[in-house]
Amino acid sequence: MKRIGVLTSGGDAPGMNAAIRAVVRKSIYNGLEAYGIYQGYSGLINGNIKQLELGSVGDIIHRGGTMLRSARCDEFKTKEGQQKGIEQLKKFGIDALVVIGGDGSFMGAKALTEQGFPCIGVPATIDNDISGTQFTIGFDTALNTVLDSIDRIRDTATSHERTFIIEVMGRDAGDIALWAGLAGGAETILVPEEKYDMDNIVERLQSGQKRGKKHSIIIVAEGVMSATDFAKELKNSIDIETRVSVLGHIQRGGTPTGFDRVLASRLGARAVELLMDGKGGRTVGIEKDKIIDNDIISVIGQPRTFSADMYDLSQILSI
Ligand code: F6P
């Protein structure tokens, strides 16, 4: 093997740049050439590919977003699109590929591996919704961004004695909501993995009111419903003043935390090692601080185990 390609795909996540840097530098350290594929799979189809040197990935470890850009590409879901991608890889003499992204991006990596082109998936998404790893790159940064917003909202919620409903990202997974809610002292956390009980939520608000508490923070993962819809539902059950705050894409930006930079560096480097060992069709991950790898087939589409213990604890601590 002589040349390794690297691309980022799907929703971007802070720490993707640190992962790209690790792939490029680990490859060059081992005498390989590294090629960057720009704009995800759509750039692969169009041959938007350039060689990356050590200096190409300098000064990016601390930057959010991805220097390779990202895209969601429907064409690559087709056999024809995948064939076009393989032709481009052959044209550039690239022997193996590292795909940095989420579940959807891993589908492309799996398809390429099945067609004889070895790929390794590096999990990067703020949602922390990929199995085969305890943490995905970007989750820790997003968590801290959300937490900063909750703390700020709490200030004004206290001053005005209001209940705030804060909507956070997480289409299918409630990790951002759960971790940020627990760390931010939210009274109620709504996640896609657990059914909510409106009577219980109202009871909690009322018992808080009885002991003189006049403000509350409710965190809603977008996968449950919008914060606006929840505010309407709540209004039907209890007459309190509420405000809605949708955090949106601020959760995806910003300088990656130390944790995400270290995780990205370790996972990116491990992906190169696997390819050097002649392995493809695998994903890398972290479990109890050990870098592990799994068959990509056992990871794709598998829901991560939701931390029911943490959810229960959040309920206990917010009485
Ligand atoms: O994939 C992560 C994610 O941030 C989800 O939490 C969110 O639902 C989605 O991406 C938003 O995607 P887009 O930026 O394409 O609207």
JSON list of C-alpha atoms in Angstrom, two decimals, residues 61-274:
[
{"chain": "A", "resi": 61, "resn": "ILE", "atom": "CA", "xyz": [-5.96, 20.79, 15.39]},
{"chain": "A", "resi": 62, "resn": "HIS", "atom": "CA", "xyz": [-7.79, 23.52, 17.30]},
{"chain": "A", "resi": 63, "resn": "ARG", "atom": "CA", "xyz": [-10.27, 24.47, 14.59]},
{"chain": "A", "resi": 64, "resn": "GLY", "atom": "CA", "xyz": [-13.91, 23.43, 14.40]},
{"chain": "A", "resi": 65, "resn": "GLY", "atom": "CA", "xyz": [-15.53, 22.32, 11.14]},
{"chain": "A", "resi": 66, "resn": "THR", "atom": "CA", "xyz": [-13.54, 20.32, 8.61]},
{"chain": "A", "resi": 67, "resn": "MET", "atom": "CA", "xyz": [-10.82, 21.62, 6.28]},
{"chain": "A", "resi": 68, "resn": "LEU", "atom": "CA", "xyz": [-11.89, 18.93, 3.79]},
{"chain": "A", "resi": 69, "resn": "ARG", "atom": "CA", "xyz": [-15.49, 20.26, 3.83]},
{"chain": "A", "resi": 70, "resn": "SER", "atom": "CA", "xyz": [-18.40, 17.90, 4.15]},
{"chain": "A", "resi": 71, "resn": "ALA", "atom": "CA", "xyz": [-21.52, 16.95, 2.23]},
{"chain": "A", "resi": 72, "resn": "ARG", "atom": "CA", "xyz": [-24.48, 14.60, 2.33]},
{"chain": "A", "resi": 73, "resn": "CYS", "atom": "CA", "xyz": [-24.43, 12.79, -1.03]},
{"chain": "A", "resi": 74, "resn": "ASP", "atom": "CA", "xyz": [-27.42, 10.82, -2.36]},
{"chain": "A", "resi": 75, "resn": "GLU", "atom": "CA", "xyz": [-25.61, 9.78, -5.57]},
{"chain": "A", "resi": 76, "resn": "PHE", "atom": "CA", "xyz": [-23.09, 7.77, -3.58]},
{"chain": "A", "resi": 77, "resn": "LYS", "atom": "CA", "xyz": [-25.91, 5.58, -2.25]},
{"chain": "A", "resi": 78, "resn": "THR", "atom": "CA", "xyz": [-26.23, 4.12, -5.78]},
{"chain": "A", "resi": 79, "resn": "LYS", "atom": "CA", "xyz": [-23.97, 1.47, -7.37]},
{"chain": "A", "resi": 80, "resn": "GLU", "atom": "CA", "xyz": [-23.24, 3.88, -10.24]},
{"chain": "A", "resi": 81, "resn": "GLY", "atom": "CA", "xyz": [-22.12, 6.60, -7.82]},
{"chain": "A", "resi": 82, "resn": "GLN", "atom": "CA", "xyz": [-19.90, 4.14, -5.95]},
{"chain": "A", "resi": 83, "resn": "GLN", "atom": "CA", "xyz": [-18.35, 2.96, -9.23]},
{"chain": "A", "resi": 84, "resn": "LYS", "atom": "CA", "xyz": [-17.55, 6.55, -10.19]},
{"chain": "A", "resi": 85, "resn": "GLY", "atom": "CA", "xyz": [-15.88, 6.98, -6.79]},
{"chain": "A", "resi": 86, "resn": "ILE", "atom": "CA", "xyz": [-13.79, 3.83, -7.23]},
{"chain": "A", "resi": 87, "resn": "GLU", "atom": "CA", "xyz": [-12.68, 5.01, -10.67]},
{"chain": "A", "resi": 88, "resn": "GLN", "atom": "CA", "xyz": [-11.47, 8.29, -9.17]},
{"chain": "A", "resi": 89, "resn": "LEU", "atom": "CA", "xyz": [-9.60, 6.46, -6.40]},
{"chain": "A", "resi": 90, "resn": "LYS", "atom": "CA", "xyz": [-7.89, 4.29, -9.02]},
{"chain": "A", "resi": 91, "resn": "LYS", "atom": "CA", "xyz": [-7.08, 7.33, -11.14]},
{"chain": "A", "resi": 92, "resn": "PHE", "atom": "CA", "xyz": [-5.29, 8.93, -8.19]},
{"chain": "A", "resi": 93, "resn": "GLY", "atom": "CA", "xyz": [-3.58, 5.66, -7.23]},
{"chain": "A", "resi": 94, "resn": "ILE", "atom": "CA", "xyz": [-5.24, 5.64, -3.80]},
{"chain": "A", "resi": 95, "resn": "ASP", "atom": "CA", "xyz": [-5.20, 2.17, -2.23]},
{"chain": "A", "resi": 96, "resn": "ALA", "atom": "CA", "xyz": [-7.31, 2.62, 0.90]},
{"chain": "A", "resi": 97, "resn": "LEU", "atom": "CA", "xyz": [-9.63, 5.16, 2.48]},
{"chain": "A", "resi": 98, "resn": "VAL", "atom": "CA", "xyz": [-10.42, 6.59, 5.91]},
{"chain": "A", "resi": 99, "resn": "VAL", "atom": "CA", "xyz": [-14.00, 7.87, 6.22]},
{"chain": "A", "resi": 100, "resn": "ILE", "atom": "CA", "xyz": [-14.59, 10.29, 9.09]},
{"chain": "A", "resi": 101, "resn": "GLY", "atom": "CA", "xyz": [-18.30, 10.71, 9.81]},
{"chain": "A", "resi": 102, "resn": "GLY", "atom": "CA", "xyz": [-21.45, 9.14, 11.17]},
{"chain": "A", "resi": 103, "resn": "ASP", "atom": "CA", "xyz": [-23.65, 6.16, 10.44]},
{"chain": "A", "resi": 104, "resn": "GLY", "atom": "CA", "xyz": [-24.70, 7.31, 6.95]},
{"chain": "A", "resi": 105, "resn": "SER", "atom": "CA", "xyz": [-21.06, 7.89, 6.00]},
{"chain": "A", "resi": 106, "resn": "PHE", "atom": "CA", "xyz": [-20.17, 4.37, 7.16]},
{"chain": "A", "resi": 107, "resn": "MET", "atom": "CA", "xyz": [-22.69, 2.95, 4.65]},
{"chain": "A", "resi": 108, "resn": "GLY", "atom": "CA", "xyz": [-20.50, 4.34, 1.87]},
{"chain": "A", "resi": 109, "resn": "ALA", "atom": "CA", "xyz": [-17.36, 2.91, 3.50]},
{"chain": "A", "resi": 110, "resn": "LYS", "atom": "CA", "xyz": [-19.04, -0.49, 3.76]},
{"chain": "A", "resi": 111, "resn": "ALA", "atom": "CA", "xyz": [-20.13, -0.40, 0.09]},
{"chain": "A", "resi": 112, "resn": "LEU", "atom": "CA", "xyz": [-16.60, 0.47, -1.05]},
{"chain": "A", "resi": 113, "resn": "THR", "atom": "CA", "xyz": [-15.05, -2.30, 1.06]},
{"chain": "A", "resi": 114, "resn": "GLU", "atom": "CA", "xyz": [-17.54, -4.81, -0.40]},
{"chain": "A", "resi": 115, "resn": "GLN", "atom": "CA", "xyz": [-16.40, -3.75, -3.85]},
{"chain": "A", "resi": 116, "resn": "GLY", "atom": "CA", "xyz": [-12.80, -4.56, -3.00]},
{"chain": "A", "resi": 117, "resn": "PHE", "atom": "CA", "xyz": [-11.71, -1.14, -1.76]},
{"chain": "A", "resi": 118, "resn": "PRO", "atom": "CA", "xyz": [-10.58, -1.19, 1.90]},
{"chain": "A", "resi": 119, "resn": "CYS", "atom": "CA", "xyz": [-12.09, 1.51, 4.10]},
{"chain": "A", "resi": 120, "resn": "ILE", "atom": "CA", "xyz": [-12.03, 2.29, 7.81]},
{"chain": "A", "resi": 121, "resn": "GLY", "atom": "CA", "xyz": [-14.76, 4.35, 9.50]},
{"chain": "A", "resi": 122, "resn": "VAL", "atom": "CA", "xyz": [-13.82, 6.90, 12.17]},
{"chain": "A", "resi": 123, "resn": "PRO", "atom": "CA", "xyz": [-16.91, 7.90, 14.21]},
{"chain": "A", "resi": 124, "resn": "ALA", "atom": "CA", "xyz": [-17.44, 11.66, 14.25]},
{"chain": "A", "resi": 125, "resn": "THR", "atom": "CA", "xyz": [-20.80, 13.22, 15.02]},
{"chain": "A", "resi": 126, "resn": "ILE", "atom": "CA", "xyz": [-22.01, 15.45, 17.82]},
{"chain": "A", "resi": 127, "resn": "ASP", "atom": "CA", "xyz": [-24.97, 13.11, 18.40]},
{"chain": "A", "resi": 128, "resn": "ASN", "atom": "CA", "xyz": [-22.88, 10.31, 19.98]},
{"chain": "A", "resi": 129, "resn": "ASP", "atom": "CA", "xyz": [-25.20, 7.84, 18.25]},
{"chain": "A", "resi": 130, "resn": "ILE", "atom": "CA", "xyz": [-22.78, 5.29, 16.80]},
{"chain": "A", "resi": 131, "resn": "SER", "atom": "CA", "xyz": [-22.40, 1.84, 18.28]},
{"chain": "A", "resi": 132, "resn": "GLY", "atom": "CA", "xyz": [-18.96, 0.29, 18.75]},
{"chain": "A", "resi": 133, "resn": "THR", "atom": "CA", "xyz": [-17.67, 3.33, 20.58]},
{"chain": "A", "resi": 134, "resn": "GLN", "atom": "CA", "xyz": [-18.45, 4.93, 23.90]},
{"chain": "A", "resi": 135, "resn": "PHE", "atom": "CA", "xyz": [-17.85, 8.39, 22.46]},
{"chain": "A", "resi": 136, "resn": "THR", "atom": "CA", "xyz": [-17.87, 9.91, 18.99]},
{"chain": "A", "resi": 137, "resn": "ILE", "atom": "CA", "xyz": [-15.61, 12.79, 17.98]},
{"chain": "A", "resi": 138, "resn": "GLY", "atom": "CA", "xyz": [-17.44, 16.08, 18.54]},
{"chain": "A", "resi": 139, "resn": "PHE", "atom": "CA", "xyz": [-19.83, 14.98, 21.27]},
{"chain": "A", "resi": 140, "resn": "ASP", "atom": "CA", "xyz": [-17.79, 16.38, 24.14]},
{"chain": "A", "resi": 141, "resn": "THR", "atom": "CA", "xyz": [-17.42, 19.77, 22.46]},
{"chain": "A", "resi": 142, "resn": "ALA", "atom": "CA", "xyz": [-21.14, 19.95, 21.64]},
{"chain": "A", "resi": 143, "resn": "LEU", "atom": "CA", "xyz": [-21.98, 18.95, 25.21]},
{"chain": "A", "resi": 144, "resn": "ASN", "atom": "CA", "xyz": [-19.90, 21.81, 26.57]},
{"chain": "A", "resi": 145, "resn": "THR", "atom": "CA", "xyz": [-21.36, 24.28, 24.06]},
{"chain": "A", "resi": 146, "resn": "VAL", "atom": "CA", "xyz": [-24.88, 23.30, 25.12]},
{"chain": "A", "resi": 147, "resn": "LEU", "atom": "CA", "xyz": [-23.92, 23.50, 28.76]},
{"chain": "A", "resi": 148, "resn": "ASP", "atom": "CA", "xyz": [-22.59, 27.02, 28.32]},
{"chain": "A", "resi": 149, "resn": "SER", "atom": "CA", "xyz": [-25.95, 28.00, 26.77]},
{"chain": "A", "resi": 150, "resn": "ILE", "atom": "CA", "xyz": [-27.93, 26.34, 29.55]},
{"chain": "A", "resi": 151, "resn": "ASP", "atom": "CA", "xyz": [-25.92, 28.23, 32.17]},
{"chain": "A", "resi": 152, "resn": "ARG", "atom": "CA", "xyz": [-26.60, 31.52, 30.41]},
{"chain": "A", "resi": 153, "resn": "ILE", "atom": "CA", "xyz": [-30.30, 30.76, 30.00]},
{"chain": "A", "resi": 154, "resn": "ARG", "atom": "CA", "xyz": [-30.49, 29.81, 33.68]},
{"chain": "A", "resi": 155, "resn": "ASP", "atom": "CA", "xyz": [-29.36, 33.34, 34.61]},
{"chain": "A", "resi": 156, "resn": "THR", "atom": "CA", "xyz": [-32.22, 34.97, 32.79]},
{"chain": "A", "resi": 157, "resn": "ALA", "atom": "CA", "xyz": [-34.69, 32.22, 33.76]},
{"chain": "A", "resi": 158, "resn": "THR", "atom": "CA", "xyz": [-33.93, 32.97, 37.43]},
{"chain": "A", "resi": 159, "resn": "SER", "atom": "CA", "xyz": [-34.20, 36.74, 37.01]},
{"chain": "A", "resi": 160, "resn": "HIS", "atom": "CA", "xyz": [-37.60, 36.51, 35.34]},
{"chain": "A", "resi": 161, "resn": "GLU", "atom": "CA", "xyz": [-38.84, 33.42, 37.17]},
{"chain": "A", "resi": 162, "resn": "ARG", "atom": "CA", "xyz": [-39.62, 31.62, 33.93]},
{"chain": "A", "resi": 163, "resn": "THR", "atom": "CA", "xyz": [-39.62, 28.08, 32.67]},
{"chain": "A", "resi": 164, "resn": "PHE", "atom": "CA", "xyz": [-37.33, 27.63, 29.66]},
{"chain": "A", "resi": 165, "resn": "ILE", "atom": "CA", "xyz": [-37.70, 24.86, 27.12]},
{"chain": "A", "resi": 166, "resn": "ILE", "atom": "CA", "xyz": [-34.39, 24.34, 25.34]},
{"chain": "A", "resi": 167, "resn": "GLU", "atom": "CA", "xyz": [-34.24, 22.26, 22.16]},
{"chain": "A", "resi": 168, "resn": "VAL", "atom": "CA", "xyz": [-30.96, 20.49, 21.45]},
{"chain": "A", "resi": 169, "resn": "MET", "atom": "CA", "xyz": [-29.79, 18.36, 18.53]},
{"chain": "A", "resi": 170, "resn": "GLY", "atom": "CA", "xyz": [-30.08, 14.59, 18.45]},
{"chain": "A", "resi": 171, "resn": "ARG", "atom": "CA", "xyz": [-32.32, 13.11, 15.78]},
{"chain": "A", "resi": 172, "resn": "ASP", "atom": "CA", "xyz": [-32.37, 9.57, 17.11]},
{"chain": "A", "resi": 173, "resn": "ALA", "atom": "CA", "xyz": [-30.23, 9.78, 20.21]},
{"chain": "A", "resi": 174, "resn": "GLY", "atom": "CA", "xyz": [-30.71, 11.66, 23.46]},
{"chain": "A", "resi": 175, "resn": "ASP", "atom": "CA", "xyz": [-27.09, 11.80, 24.63]},
{"chain": "A", "resi": 176, "resn": "ILE", "atom": "CA", "xyz": [-26.64, 15.55, 24.13]},
{"chain": "A", "resi": 177, "resn": "ALA", "atom": "CA", "xyz": [-29.91, 16.22, 25.98]},
{"chain": "A", "resi": 178, "resn": "LEU", "atom": "CA", "xyz": [-29.15, 13.73, 28.76]},
{"chain": "A", "resi": 179, "resn": "TRP", "atom": "CA", "xyz": [-25.55, 14.71, 29.46]},
{"chain": "A", "resi": 180, "resn": "ALA", "atom": "CA", "xyz": [-26.18, 18.46, 29.13]},
{"chain": "A", "resi": 181, "resn": "GLY", "atom": "CA", "xyz": [-29.39, 18.17, 31.17]},
{"chain": "A", "resi": 182, "resn": "LEU", "atom": "CA", "xyz": [-27.68, 16.27, 33.96]},
{"chain": "A", "resi": 183, "resn": "ALA", "atom": "CA", "xyz": [-24.64, 18.56, 34.00]},
{"chain": "A", "resi": 184, "resn": "GLY", "atom": "CA", "xyz": [-26.81, 21.67, 33.67]},
{"chain": "A", "resi": 185, "resn": "GLY", "atom": "CA", "xyz": [-29.20, 20.75, 36.47]},
{"chain": "A", "resi": 186, "resn": "ALA", "atom": "CA", "xyz": [-32.27, 20.62, 34.22]},
{"chain": "A", "resi": 187, "resn": "GLU", "atom": "CA", "xyz": [-35.56, 19.80, 35.92]},
{"chain": "A", "resi": 188, "resn": "THR", "atom": "CA", "xyz": [-36.82, 17.72, 33.00]},
{"chain": "A", "resi": 189, "resn": "ILE", "atom": "CA", "xyz": [-35.02, 15.97, 30.13]},
{"chain": "A", "resi": 190, "resn": "LEU", "atom": "CA", "xyz": [-36.88, 14.57, 27.12]},
{"chain": "A", "resi": 191, "resn": "VAL", "atom": "CA", "xyz": [-35.00, 12.00, 25.03]},
{"chain": "A", "resi": 192, "resn": "PRO", "atom": "CA", "xyz": [-36.13, 9.77, 22.16]},
{"chain": "A", "resi": 193, "resn": "GLU", "atom": "CA", "xyz": [-35.13, 6.64, 24.12]},
{"chain": "A", "resi": 194, "resn": "GLU", "atom": "CA", "xyz": [-37.57, 7.20, 27.03]},
{"chain": "A", "resi": 195, "resn": "LYS", "atom": "CA", "xyz": [-41.30, 7.95, 26.93]},
{"chain": "A", "resi": 196, "resn": "TYR", "atom": "CA", "xyz": [-42.22, 11.09, 28.80]},
{"chain": "A", "resi": 197, "resn": "ASP", "atom": "CA", "xyz": [-45.14, 11.46, 31.17]},
{"chain": "A", "resi": 198, "resn": "MET", "atom": "CA", "xyz": [-46.74, 14.91, 31.06]},
{"chain": "A", "resi": 199, "resn": "ASP", "atom": "CA", "xyz": [-48.52, 14.42, 34.41]},
{"chain": "A", "resi": 200, "resn": "ASN", "atom": "CA", "xyz": [-45.19, 13.68, 36.04]},
{"chain": "A", "resi": 201, "resn": "ILE", "atom": "CA", "xyz": [-43.57, 16.74, 34.44]},
{"chain": "A", "resi": 202, "resn": "VAL", "atom": "CA", "xyz": [-46.42, 18.94, 35.68]},
{"chain": "A", "resi": 203, "resn": "GLU", "atom": "CA", "xyz": [-46.22, 17.43, 39.18]},
{"chain": "A", "resi": 204, "resn": "ARG", "atom": "CA", "xyz": [-42.52, 18.22, 39.31]},
{"chain": "A", "resi": 205, "resn": "LEU", "atom": "CA", "xyz": [-43.09, 21.80, 38.21]},
{"chain": "A", "resi": 206, "resn": "GLN", "atom": "CA", "xyz": [-45.85, 22.22, 40.80]},
{"chain": "A", "resi": 207, "resn": "SER", "atom": "CA", "xyz": [-43.84, 20.72, 43.66]},
{"chain": "A", "resi": 208, "resn": "GLY", "atom": "CA", "xyz": [-40.95, 23.02, 42.70]},
{"chain": "A", "resi": 209, "resn": "GLN", "atom": "CA", "xyz": [-43.33, 25.98, 42.77]},
{"chain": "A", "resi": 210, "resn": "LYS", "atom": "CA", "xyz": [-44.59, 24.93, 46.24]},
{"chain": "A", "resi": 211, "resn": "ARG", "atom": "CA", "xyz": [-41.11, 25.12, 47.67]},
{"chain": "A", "resi": 212, "resn": "GLY", "atom": "CA", "xyz": [-40.61, 28.57, 46.21]},
{"chain": "A", "resi": 213, "resn": "LYS", "atom": "CA", "xyz": [-38.84, 27.65, 43.01]},
{"chain": "A", "resi": 214, "resn": "LYS", "atom": "CA", "xyz": [-40.17, 29.77, 40.18]},
{"chain": "A", "resi": 215, "resn": "HIS", "atom": "CA", "xyz": [-37.88, 28.92, 37.30]},
{"chain": "A", "resi": 216, "resn": "SER", "atom": "CA", "xyz": [-37.19, 25.64, 35.53]},
{"chain": "A", "resi": 217, "resn": "ILE", "atom": "CA", "xyz": [-35.11, 24.29, 32.68]},
{"chain": "A", "resi": 218, "resn": "ILE", "atom": "CA", "xyz": [-36.57, 21.64, 30.39]},
{"chain": "A", "resi": 219, "resn": "ILE", "atom": "CA", "xyz": [-34.29, 20.08, 27.76]},
{"chain": "A", "resi": 220, "resn": "VAL", "atom": "CA", "xyz": [-35.90, 18.52, 24.69]},
{"chain": "A", "resi": 221, "resn": "ALA", "atom": "CA", "xyz": [-33.93, 16.44, 22.18]},
{"chain": "A", "resi": 222, "resn": "GLU", "atom": "CA", "xyz": [-35.10, 17.36, 18.67]},
{"chain": "A", "resi": 223, "resn": "GLY", "atom": "CA", "xyz": [-35.85, 13.68, 18.03]},
{"chain": "A", "resi": 224, "resn": "VAL", "atom": "CA", "xyz": [-38.72, 13.83, 20.55]},
{"chain": "A", "resi": 225, "resn": "MET", "atom": "CA", "xyz": [-40.44, 16.93, 19.20]},
{"chain": "A", "resi": 226, "resn": "SER", "atom": "CA", "xyz": [-39.75, 20.61, 18.72]},
{"chain": "A", "resi": 227, "resn": "ALA", "atom": "CA", "xyz": [-39.48, 22.78, 21.80]},
{"chain": "A", "resi": 228, "resn": "THR", "atom": "CA", "xyz": [-42.30, 24.94, 20.40]},
{"chain": "A", "resi": 229, "resn": "ASP", "atom": "CA", "xyz": [-44.64, 21.94, 20.19]},
{"chain": "A", "resi": 230, "resn": "PHE", "atom": "CA", "xyz": [-43.70, 20.87, 23.69]},
{"chain": "A", "resi": 231, "resn": "ALA", "atom": "CA", "xyz": [-44.37, 24.38, 25.00]},
{"chain": "A", "resi": 232, "resn": "LYS", "atom": "CA", "xyz": [-47.88, 24.20, 23.49]},
{"chain": "A", "resi": 233, "resn": "GLU", "atom": "CA", "xyz": [-48.50, 20.80, 25.08]},
{"chain": "A", "resi": 234, "resn": "LEU", "atom": "CA", "xyz": [-47.26, 22.01, 28.44]},
{"chain": "A", "resi": 235, "resn": "LYS", "atom": "CA", "xyz": [-49.48, 25.09, 28.24]},
{"chain": "A", "resi": 236, "resn": "ASN", "atom": "CA", "xyz": [-52.52, 22.80, 28.00]},
{"chain": "A", "resi": 237, "resn": "SER", "atom": "CA", "xyz": [-51.59, 21.20, 31.32]},
{"chain": "A", "resi": 238, "resn": "ILE", "atom": "CA", "xyz": [-50.23, 24.01, 33.47]},
{"chain": "A", "resi": 239, "resn": "ASP", "atom": "CA", "xyz": [-50.51, 27.77, 33.39]},
{"chain": "A", "resi": 240, "resn": "ILE", "atom": "CA", "xyz": [-46.91, 29.00, 33.65]},
{"chain": "A", "resi": 241, "resn": "GLU", "atom": "CA", "xyz": [-44.89, 31.48, 31.68]},
{"chain": "A", "resi": 242, "resn": "THR", "atom": "CA", "xyz": [-42.51, 29.70, 29.31]},
{"chain": "A", "resi": 243, "resn": "ARG", "atom": "CA", "xyz": [-39.90, 30.70, 26.77]},
{"chain": "A", "resi": 244, "resn": "VAL", "atom": "CA", "xyz": [-38.44, 28.52, 24.03]},
{"chain": "A", "resi": 245, "resn": "SER", "atom": "CA", "xyz": [-34.83, 28.47, 22.94]},
{"chain": "A", "resi": 246, "resn": "VAL", "atom": "CA", "xyz": [-33.65, 26.39, 19.97]},
{"chain": "A", "resi": 247, "resn": "LEU", "atom": "CA", "xyz": [-29.88, 26.07, 20.06]},
{"chain": "A", "resi": 248, "resn": "GLY", "atom": "CA", "xyz": [-29.54, 24.79, 16.47]},
{"chain": "A", "resi": 249, "resn": "HIS", "atom": "CA", "xyz": [-26.26, 24.71, 14.60]},
{"chain": "A", "resi": 250, "resn": "ILE", "atom": "CA", "xyz": [-24.21, 26.57, 17.19]},
{"chain": "A", "resi": 251, "resn": "GLN", "atom": "CA", "xyz": [-23.94, 23.07, 18.67]},
{"chain": "A", "resi": 252, "resn": "ARG", "atom": "CA", "xyz": [-21.93, 21.87, 15.68]},
{"chain": "A", "resi": 253, "resn": "GLY", "atom": "CA", "xyz": [-19.31, 24.62, 15.64]},
{"chain": "A", "resi": 254, "resn": "GLY", "atom": "CA", "xyz": [-16.54, 25.86, 17.86]},
{"chain": "A", "resi": 255, "resn": "THR", "atom": "CA", "xyz": [-13.08, 24.92, 18.94]},
{"chain": "A", "resi": 256, "resn": "PRO", "atom": "CA", "xyz": [-12.85, 21.22, 19.88]},
{"chain": "A", "resi": 257, "resn": "THR", "atom": "CA", "xyz": [-12.29, 20.35, 23.53]},
{"chain": "A", "resi": 258, "resn": "GLY", "atom": "CA", "xyz": [-9.08, 18.66, 24.63]},
{"chain": "A", "resi": 259, "resn": "PHE", "atom": "CA", "xyz": [-10.99, 15.40, 24.96]},
{"chain": "A", "resi": 260, "resn": "ASP", "atom": "CA", "xyz": [-12.22, 15.54, 21.36]},
{"chain": "A", "resi": 261, "resn": "ARG", "atom": "CA", "xyz": [-8.77, 16.44, 20.02]},
{"chain": "A", "resi": 262, "resn": "VAL", "atom": "CA", "xyz": [-7.13, 13.53, 21.83]},
{"chain": "A", "resi": 263, "resn": "LEU", "atom": "CA", "xyz": [-9.89, 11.11, 20.83]},
{"chain": "A", "resi": 264, "resn": "ALA", "atom": "CA", "xyz": [-9.67, 12.23, 17.19]},
{"chain": "A", "resi": 265, "resn": "SER", "atom": "CA", "xyz": [-5.89, 11.87, 17.17]},
{"chain": "A", "resi": 266, "resn": "ARG", "atom": "CA", "xyz": [-6.03, 8.37, 18.61]},
{"chain": "A", "resi": 267, "resn": "LEU", "atom": "CA", "xyz": [-8.84, 7.16, 16.34]},
{"chain": "A", "resi": 268, "resn": "GLY", "atom": "CA", "xyz": [-7.35, 8.68, 13.18]},
{"chain": "A", "resi": 269, "resn": "ALA", "atom": "CA", "xyz": [-3.96, 7.11, 13.84]},
{"chain": "A", "resi": 270, "resn": "ARG", "atom": "CA", "xyz": [-5.51, 3.71, 14.60]},
{"chain": "A", "resi": 271, "resn": "ALA", "atom": "CA", "xyz": [-7.45, 3.79, 11.33]},
{"chain": "A", "resi": 272, "resn": "VAL", "atom": "CA", "xyz": [-4.16, 4.11, 9.42]},
{"chain": "A", "resi": 273, "resn": "GLU", "atom": "CA", "xyz": [-2.64, 1.21, 11.39]},
{"chain": "A", "resi": 274, "resn": "LEU", "atom": "CA", "xyz": [-5.56, -1.04, 10.47]}
]
